[in-house]
Short mmCIF file of C-alpha atoms in Angstrom, two decimals:
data_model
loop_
_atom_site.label_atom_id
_atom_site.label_comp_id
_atom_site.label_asym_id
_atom_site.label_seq_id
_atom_site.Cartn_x
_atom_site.Cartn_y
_atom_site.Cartn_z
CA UNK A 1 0.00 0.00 0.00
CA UNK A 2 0.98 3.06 -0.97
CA UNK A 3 2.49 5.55 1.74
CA UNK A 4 0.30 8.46 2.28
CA UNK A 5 0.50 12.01 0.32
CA UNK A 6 2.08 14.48 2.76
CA UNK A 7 -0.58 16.96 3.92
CA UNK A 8 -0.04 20.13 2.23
CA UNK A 9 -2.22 22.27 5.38
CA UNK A 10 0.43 21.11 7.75
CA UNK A 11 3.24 24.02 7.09
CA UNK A 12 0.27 26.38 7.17
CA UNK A 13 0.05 26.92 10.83
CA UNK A 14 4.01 27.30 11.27
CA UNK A 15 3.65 30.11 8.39
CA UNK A 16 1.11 31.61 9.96
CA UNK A 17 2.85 32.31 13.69
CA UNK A 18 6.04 33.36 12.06
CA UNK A 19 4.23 35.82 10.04
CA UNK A 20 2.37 37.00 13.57
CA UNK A 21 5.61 36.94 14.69
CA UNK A 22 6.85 39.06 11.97
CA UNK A 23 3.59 41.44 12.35
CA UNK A 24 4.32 42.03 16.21
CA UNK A 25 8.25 42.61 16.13
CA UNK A 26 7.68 45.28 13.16
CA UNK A 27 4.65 46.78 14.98
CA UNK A 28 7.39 46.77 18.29
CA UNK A 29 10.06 48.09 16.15
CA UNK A 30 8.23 51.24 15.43
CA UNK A 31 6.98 51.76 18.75
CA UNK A 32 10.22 51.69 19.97
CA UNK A 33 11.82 54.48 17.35
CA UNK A 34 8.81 56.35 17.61
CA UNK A 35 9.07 56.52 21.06
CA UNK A 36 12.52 57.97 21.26
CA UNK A 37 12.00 60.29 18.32
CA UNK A 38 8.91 61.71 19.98
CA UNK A 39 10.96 61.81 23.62
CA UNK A 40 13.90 63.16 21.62
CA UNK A 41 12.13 66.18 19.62
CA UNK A 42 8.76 65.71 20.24
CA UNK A 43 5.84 64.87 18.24
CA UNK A 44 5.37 68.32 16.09
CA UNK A 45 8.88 67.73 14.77
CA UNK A 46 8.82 64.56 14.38
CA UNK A 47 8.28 63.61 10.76
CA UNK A 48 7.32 59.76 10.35
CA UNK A 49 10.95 59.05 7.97
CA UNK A 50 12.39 59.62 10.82
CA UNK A 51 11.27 56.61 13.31
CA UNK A 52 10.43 54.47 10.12
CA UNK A 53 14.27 54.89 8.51
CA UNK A 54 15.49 54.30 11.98
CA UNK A 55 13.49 51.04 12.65
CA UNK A 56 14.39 50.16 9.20
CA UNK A 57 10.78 50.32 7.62
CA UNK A 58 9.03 52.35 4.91
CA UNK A 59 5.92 54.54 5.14
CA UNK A 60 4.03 52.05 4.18
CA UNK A 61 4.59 49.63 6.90
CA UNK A 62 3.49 52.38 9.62
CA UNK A 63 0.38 52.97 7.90
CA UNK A 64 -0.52 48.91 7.63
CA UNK A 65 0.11 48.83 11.52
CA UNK A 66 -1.25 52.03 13.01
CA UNK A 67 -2.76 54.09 10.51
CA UNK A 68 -1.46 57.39 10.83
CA UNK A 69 1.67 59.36 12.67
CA UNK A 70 -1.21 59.96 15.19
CA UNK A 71 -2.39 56.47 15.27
CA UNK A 72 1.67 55.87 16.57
CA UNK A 73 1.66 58.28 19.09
CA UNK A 74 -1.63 56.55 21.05
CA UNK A 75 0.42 53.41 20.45
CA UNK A 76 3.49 54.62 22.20
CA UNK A 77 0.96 56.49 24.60
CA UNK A 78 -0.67 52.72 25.57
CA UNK A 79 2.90 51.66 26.01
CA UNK A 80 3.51 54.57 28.75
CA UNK A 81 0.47 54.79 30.70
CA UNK A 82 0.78 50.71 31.08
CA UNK A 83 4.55 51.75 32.26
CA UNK A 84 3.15 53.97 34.67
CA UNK A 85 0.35 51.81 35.83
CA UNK A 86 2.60 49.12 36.80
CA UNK A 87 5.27 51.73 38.73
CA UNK A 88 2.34 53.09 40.91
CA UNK A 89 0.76 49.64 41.84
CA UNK A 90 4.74 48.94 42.94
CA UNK A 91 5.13 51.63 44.85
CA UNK A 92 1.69 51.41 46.63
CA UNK A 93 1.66 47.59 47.43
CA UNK A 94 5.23 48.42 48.76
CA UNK A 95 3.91 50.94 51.17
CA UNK A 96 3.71 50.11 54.91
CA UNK A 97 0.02 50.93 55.15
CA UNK A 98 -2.80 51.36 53.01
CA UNK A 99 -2.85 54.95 53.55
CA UNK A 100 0.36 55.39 52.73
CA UNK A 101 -0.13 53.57 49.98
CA UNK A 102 -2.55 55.88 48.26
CA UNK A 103 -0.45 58.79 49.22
CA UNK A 104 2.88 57.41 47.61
CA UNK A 105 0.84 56.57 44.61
CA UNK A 106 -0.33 60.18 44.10
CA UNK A 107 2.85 61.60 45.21
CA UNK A 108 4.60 59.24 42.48
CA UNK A 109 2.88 60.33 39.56
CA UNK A 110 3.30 64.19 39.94
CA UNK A 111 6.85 63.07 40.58
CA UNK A 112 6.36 61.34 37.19
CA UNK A 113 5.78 65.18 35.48
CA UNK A 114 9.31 65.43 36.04
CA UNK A 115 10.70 62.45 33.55
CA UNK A 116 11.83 63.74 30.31
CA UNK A 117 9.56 61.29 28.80
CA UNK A 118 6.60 61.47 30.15
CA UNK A 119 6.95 65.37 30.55
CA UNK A 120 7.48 65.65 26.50
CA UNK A 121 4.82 62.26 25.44
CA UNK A 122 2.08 62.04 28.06
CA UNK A 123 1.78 65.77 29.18
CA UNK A 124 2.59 68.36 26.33
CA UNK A 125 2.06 66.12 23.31
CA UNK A 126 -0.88 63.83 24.27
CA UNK A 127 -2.89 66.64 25.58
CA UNK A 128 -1.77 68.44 22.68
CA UNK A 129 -2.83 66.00 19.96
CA UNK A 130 -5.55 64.51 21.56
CA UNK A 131 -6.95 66.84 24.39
CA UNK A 132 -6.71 64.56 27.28
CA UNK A 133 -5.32 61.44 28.86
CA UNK A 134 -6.55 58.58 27.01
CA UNK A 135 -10.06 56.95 28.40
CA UNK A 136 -8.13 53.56 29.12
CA UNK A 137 -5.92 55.07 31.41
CA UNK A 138 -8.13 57.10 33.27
CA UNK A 139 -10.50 54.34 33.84
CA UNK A 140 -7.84 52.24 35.14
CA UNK A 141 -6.05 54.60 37.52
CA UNK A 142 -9.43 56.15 38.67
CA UNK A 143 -10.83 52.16 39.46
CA UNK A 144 -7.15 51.72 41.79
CA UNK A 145 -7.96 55.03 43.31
CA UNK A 146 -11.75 54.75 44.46
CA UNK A 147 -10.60 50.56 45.39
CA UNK A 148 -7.82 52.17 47.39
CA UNK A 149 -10.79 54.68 49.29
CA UNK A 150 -13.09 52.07 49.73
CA UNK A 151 -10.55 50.10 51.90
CA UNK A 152 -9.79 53.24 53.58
CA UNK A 153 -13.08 54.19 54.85
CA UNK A 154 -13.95 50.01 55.51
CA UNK A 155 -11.31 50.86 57.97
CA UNK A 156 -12.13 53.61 59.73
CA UNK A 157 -9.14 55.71 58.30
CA UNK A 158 -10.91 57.78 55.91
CA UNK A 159 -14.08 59.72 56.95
CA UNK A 160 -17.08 57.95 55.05
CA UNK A 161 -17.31 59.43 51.39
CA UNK A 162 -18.41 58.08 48.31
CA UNK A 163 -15.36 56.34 46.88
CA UNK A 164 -16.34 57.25 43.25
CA UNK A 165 -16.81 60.47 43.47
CA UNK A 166 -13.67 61.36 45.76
CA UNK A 167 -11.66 59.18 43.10
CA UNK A 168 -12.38 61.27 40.32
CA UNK A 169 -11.64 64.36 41.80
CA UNK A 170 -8.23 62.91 43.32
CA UNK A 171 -7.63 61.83 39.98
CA UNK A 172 -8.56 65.40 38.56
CA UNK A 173 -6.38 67.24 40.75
CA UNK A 174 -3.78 65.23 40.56
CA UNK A 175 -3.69 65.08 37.03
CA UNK A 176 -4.32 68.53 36.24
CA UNK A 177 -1.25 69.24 38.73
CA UNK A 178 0.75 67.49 36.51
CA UNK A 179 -0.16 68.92 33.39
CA UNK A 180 0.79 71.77 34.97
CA UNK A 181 4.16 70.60 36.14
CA UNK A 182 4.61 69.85 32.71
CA UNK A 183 4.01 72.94 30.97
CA UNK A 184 7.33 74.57 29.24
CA UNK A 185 6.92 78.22 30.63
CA UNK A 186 7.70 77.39 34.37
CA UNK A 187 10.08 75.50 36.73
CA UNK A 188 8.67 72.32 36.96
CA UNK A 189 10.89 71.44 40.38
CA UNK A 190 9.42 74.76 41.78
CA UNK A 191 5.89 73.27 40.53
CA UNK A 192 5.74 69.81 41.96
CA UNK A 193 7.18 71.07 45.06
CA UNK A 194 3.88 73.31 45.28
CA UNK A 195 1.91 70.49 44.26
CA UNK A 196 3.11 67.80 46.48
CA UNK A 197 2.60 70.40 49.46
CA UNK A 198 -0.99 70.55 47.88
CA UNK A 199 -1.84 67.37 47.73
CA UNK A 200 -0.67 66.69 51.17
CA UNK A 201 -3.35 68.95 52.17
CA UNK A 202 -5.76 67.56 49.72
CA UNK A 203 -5.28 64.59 51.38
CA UNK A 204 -5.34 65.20 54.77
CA UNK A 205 -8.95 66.49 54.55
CA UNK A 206 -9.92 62.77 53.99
CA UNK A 207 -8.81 61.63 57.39
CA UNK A 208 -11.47 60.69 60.17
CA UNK A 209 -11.28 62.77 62.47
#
């Protein structure tokens, strides 16, 4: 008896992850030089042969992945605010109390206004492009914020508030603080200075009494 034919679907599904593969290192590629470029000279002066010749790809390859130069900016924005998200749960589950806890994580991210990065990306050329932080992000932070006030209050240590509410406006100020940290026409050491003395007080009005 004959042997059997060799399948011909077989090499298809090897094909198919290594072009995935392919797919996700180029999209990573051009995260990555768009990143710096942006960091570097920011996204107004940033033209798109710049991150594409770097990474080693053509126009054509950043508009099959995100679209447009803006579409590459929310990319490298995602790629931040996940960043961030992941230093503030650190420093807050490495706080020795809850309370603590909360305050470190506000403290950290006006602290945050202050990276070259994030200054440049997330604060003068997000808000510039796109108005505001991205709906993602807020959702996320302002969720660890009002779980983080809940606790607080189940335990006596905050006076009794609604945790939604009070997280929003937390997240407000503190956000708004550091788009004003951020902004080119002051000292942004003198700022968050001010604003960590602010928030402090912010803060403090929480406490049971």
């Amino acid at each position: 008896m004959p042997d059997a034919l060799p399948s011909v679907a077989t090499p298809l599904k090897p094909q198919r992850h290594k072009r995935a593969e392919t797919m996700a290192e180029t999209r990573a590629s051009l995260v990555a030089a768009a990143r710096r470029a942006f960091a570097e000279r920011g996204y107004a002066a940033t033209s798109m042969d710049d991150f594409t010749g770097e990474a080693g790809f053509t126009r054509g390859a950043l508009y099959h992945h995100f679209g447009s130069k803006q579409g590459l900016l929310a990319a490298v924005i995602e790629q931040i605010e996940a960043e961030v998200g992941e230093r503030l749960r650190a420093v807050s589950d490495a706080a020795p109390s809850p309370w603590e806890g909360l305050r470190r994580r506000c403290r950290t991210y006006l602290e945050l206004a202050l990276v070259p990065e994030i200054r440049r990306i997330i604060l003068q050329d997000a808000r510039a492009v796109f108005g505001d932080v991205p709906q993602v992000a807020q959702s996320v932070a302002i969720a660890a914020l009002e779980d983080a006030i809940q606790g607080l209050v189940a335990a006596g240590t905050v006076a009794p508030v609604h945790a939604g509410v009070t997280a929003r406006m937390l997240y407000g100020a503190v956000t708004e603080a550091s788009f004003w940290i951020a902004e080119p026409d002051g000292d942004p050491a003198v700022r968050l200075a001010q604003s960590l003395d602010g928030l402090d007080r912010l803060l403090g009005g929480l406490l049971a009494r």
